[in-house]
XYZ file of C-alpha atoms in Angstrom:
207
model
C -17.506 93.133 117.621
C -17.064 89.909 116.102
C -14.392 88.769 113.899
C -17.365 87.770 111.114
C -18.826 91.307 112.004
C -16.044 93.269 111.383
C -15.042 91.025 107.759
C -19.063 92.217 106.697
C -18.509 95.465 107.645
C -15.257 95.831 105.712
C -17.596 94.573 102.866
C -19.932 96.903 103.384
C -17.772 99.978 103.941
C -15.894 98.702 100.307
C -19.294 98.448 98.220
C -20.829 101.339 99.788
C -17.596 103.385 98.862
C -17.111 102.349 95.182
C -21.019 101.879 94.168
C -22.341 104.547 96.622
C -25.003 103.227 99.886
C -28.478 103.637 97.352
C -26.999 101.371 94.860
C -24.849 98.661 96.878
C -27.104 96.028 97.789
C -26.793 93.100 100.561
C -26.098 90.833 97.167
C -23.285 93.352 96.243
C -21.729 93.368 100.075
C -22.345 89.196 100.395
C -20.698 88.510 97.036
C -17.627 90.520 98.170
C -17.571 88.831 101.256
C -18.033 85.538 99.097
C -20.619 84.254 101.069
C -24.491 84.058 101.272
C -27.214 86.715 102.048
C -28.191 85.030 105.506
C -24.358 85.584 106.684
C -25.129 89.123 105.981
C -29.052 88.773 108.135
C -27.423 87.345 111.177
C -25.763 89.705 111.897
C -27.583 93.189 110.805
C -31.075 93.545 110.041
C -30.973 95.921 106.633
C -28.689 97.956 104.642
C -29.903 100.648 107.144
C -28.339 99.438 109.985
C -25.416 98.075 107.939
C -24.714 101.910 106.491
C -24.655 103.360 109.957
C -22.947 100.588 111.553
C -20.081 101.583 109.276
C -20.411 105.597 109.925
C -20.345 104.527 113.461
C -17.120 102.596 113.246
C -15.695 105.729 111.513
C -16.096 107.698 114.329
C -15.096 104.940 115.899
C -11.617 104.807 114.354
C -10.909 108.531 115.250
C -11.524 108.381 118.119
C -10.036 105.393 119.354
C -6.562 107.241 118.401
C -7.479 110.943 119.264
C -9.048 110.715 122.402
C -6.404 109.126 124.581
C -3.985 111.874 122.581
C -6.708 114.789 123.804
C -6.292 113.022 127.589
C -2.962 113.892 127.747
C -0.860 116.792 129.196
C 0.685 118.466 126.258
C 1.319 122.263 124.777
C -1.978 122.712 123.283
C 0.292 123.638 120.213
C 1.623 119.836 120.330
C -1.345 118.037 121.378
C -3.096 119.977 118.036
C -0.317 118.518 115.918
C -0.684 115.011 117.085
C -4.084 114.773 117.357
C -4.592 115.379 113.491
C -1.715 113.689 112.639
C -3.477 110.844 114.263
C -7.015 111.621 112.473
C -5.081 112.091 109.116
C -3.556 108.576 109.231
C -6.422 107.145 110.262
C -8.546 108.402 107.278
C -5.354 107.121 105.109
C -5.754 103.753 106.961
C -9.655 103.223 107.075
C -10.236 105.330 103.762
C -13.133 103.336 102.675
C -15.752 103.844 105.863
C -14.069 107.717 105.970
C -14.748 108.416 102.369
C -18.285 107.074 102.569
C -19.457 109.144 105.087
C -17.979 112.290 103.409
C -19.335 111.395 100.014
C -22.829 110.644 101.238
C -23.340 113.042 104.363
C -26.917 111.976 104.143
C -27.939 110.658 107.600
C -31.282 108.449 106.438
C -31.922 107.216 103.431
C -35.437 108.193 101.692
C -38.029 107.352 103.136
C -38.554 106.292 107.109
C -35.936 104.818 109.236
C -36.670 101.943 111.315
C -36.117 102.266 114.985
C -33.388 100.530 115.322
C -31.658 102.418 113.006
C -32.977 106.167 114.445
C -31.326 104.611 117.654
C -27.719 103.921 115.496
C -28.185 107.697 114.283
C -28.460 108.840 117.746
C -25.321 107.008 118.430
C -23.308 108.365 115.753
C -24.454 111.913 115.954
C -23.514 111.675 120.170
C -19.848 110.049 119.392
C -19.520 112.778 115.943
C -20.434 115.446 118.832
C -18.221 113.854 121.713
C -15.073 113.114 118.666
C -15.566 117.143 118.422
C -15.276 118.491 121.717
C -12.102 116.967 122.048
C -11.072 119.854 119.213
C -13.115 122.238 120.879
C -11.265 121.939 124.091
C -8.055 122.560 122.875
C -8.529 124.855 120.497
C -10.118 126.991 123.292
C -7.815 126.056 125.812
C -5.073 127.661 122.990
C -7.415 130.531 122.051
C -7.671 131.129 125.870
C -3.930 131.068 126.101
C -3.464 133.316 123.382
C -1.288 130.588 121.502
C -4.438 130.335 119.064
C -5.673 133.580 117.366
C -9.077 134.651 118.818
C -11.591 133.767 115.879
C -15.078 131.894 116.100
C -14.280 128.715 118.440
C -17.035 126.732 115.902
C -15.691 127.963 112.595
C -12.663 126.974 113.191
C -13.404 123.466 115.134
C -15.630 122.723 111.806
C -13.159 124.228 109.253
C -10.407 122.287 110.704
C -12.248 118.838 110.251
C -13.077 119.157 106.827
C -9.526 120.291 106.087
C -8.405 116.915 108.155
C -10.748 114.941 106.175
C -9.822 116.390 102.883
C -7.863 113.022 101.810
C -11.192 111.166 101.731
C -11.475 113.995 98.403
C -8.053 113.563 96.859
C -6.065 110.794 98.707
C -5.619 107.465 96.255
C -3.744 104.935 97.974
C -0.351 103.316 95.334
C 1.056 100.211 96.225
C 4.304 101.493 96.523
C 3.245 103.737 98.920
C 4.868 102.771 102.818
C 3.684 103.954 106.511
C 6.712 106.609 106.275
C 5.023 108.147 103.302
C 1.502 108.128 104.916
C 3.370 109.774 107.744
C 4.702 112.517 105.546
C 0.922 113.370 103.942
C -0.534 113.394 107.704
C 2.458 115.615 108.991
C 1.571 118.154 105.814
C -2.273 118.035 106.568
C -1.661 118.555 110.058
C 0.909 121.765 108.907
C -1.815 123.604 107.168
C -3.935 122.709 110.864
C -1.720 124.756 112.943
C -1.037 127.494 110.273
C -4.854 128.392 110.540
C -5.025 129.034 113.847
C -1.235 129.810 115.318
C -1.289 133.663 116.554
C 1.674 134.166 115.676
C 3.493 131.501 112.865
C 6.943 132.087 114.946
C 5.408 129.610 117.023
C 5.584 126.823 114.367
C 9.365 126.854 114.821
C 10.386 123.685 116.322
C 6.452 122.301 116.349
């Protein structure tokens, strides 16, 4: 991705957040950017494409972070921890593209999608699906292991993203606020992650 890409998609992410994707219009994301429409054309076709180019990139984010994390050979009970302290920060970090996607779950707009854009869908909902399994495999390598309690594998995968995404709800970033105070919110979000699935909270001891 470009450097002029990645400054329209910033843009994008920021209008789309604070005026919501069926009001922000390529004027809105151009003036932010402080430049003309036809910057905006060159490089994506429609707000379509521009709204799922940003839900792509947050997926993107995670999983640039998570999934080398996942790779590793950890405790499950360790590799949990860091991985959402890692997907914690990163919603702190990108909140903007996170909290669009979580206010506006939507997938297409009304009406029909172009092609192009069904293709973008396609890509997000394969990477949202890939970002997942990396939870799945640990929790059930953990539930296997009895480290996990033995509840539904897919509740708890899905009730343990929208409790790591929950800062897209409350979260408002202060000035005043530094990278060891981001650190503490992530480490507290990623506490109440292990205390819903730990078999036995002993185990949290030295986590």
């Amino acid at each position: 991705m470009s450097q002029s890409q990645q400054e329209i998609l910033d843009a994008a992410a920021e209008c789309f957040m604070r005026m919501g994707p069926d009001v922000a219009s390529i004027d809105d994301i151009a003036g932010r950017l402080g430049a003309t429409k036809g910057r905006v054309y060159h490089h994506f076709r429609s707000k379509g494409e521009l709204l799922y180019a940003v839900r792509l990139r947050s997926v993107s984010l995670l999983m640039e972070k998570v999934a080398p994390i996942a790779a590793q050979d950890l405790p499950v009970l360790q590799k949990l921890r860091a991985m959402s302290v890692a997907h914690v920060l990163r919603i702190l970090k990108y909140l903007n593209y996170h909290r669009v996607v979580s206010e506006d779950p939507r997938m297409f707009f009304r009406g029909s999608a172009k092609p192009y854009e069904t293709e973008m869908v396609e890509k997000i909902i394969g990477m949202r699906r890939a970002y997942e399994n990396l939870y799945r495999a640990v929790l059930s390598e953990g539930m296997e292991s009895g480290v996990f309690a033995k509840q539904s594998l897919s509740i708890t995968l899905h009730s343990l993203i929208i409790l790591m995404n929950g800062p897209c709800f409350w979260y408002s970033p202060r000035p005043e606020q530094t990278e060891a105070d981001l650190q503490l919110i992530a480490q507290d979000v990623s506490n109440l992650v292990l205390r819903a699935v730990v078999a036995d909270p002993a185990l949290l001891n030295g986590a």
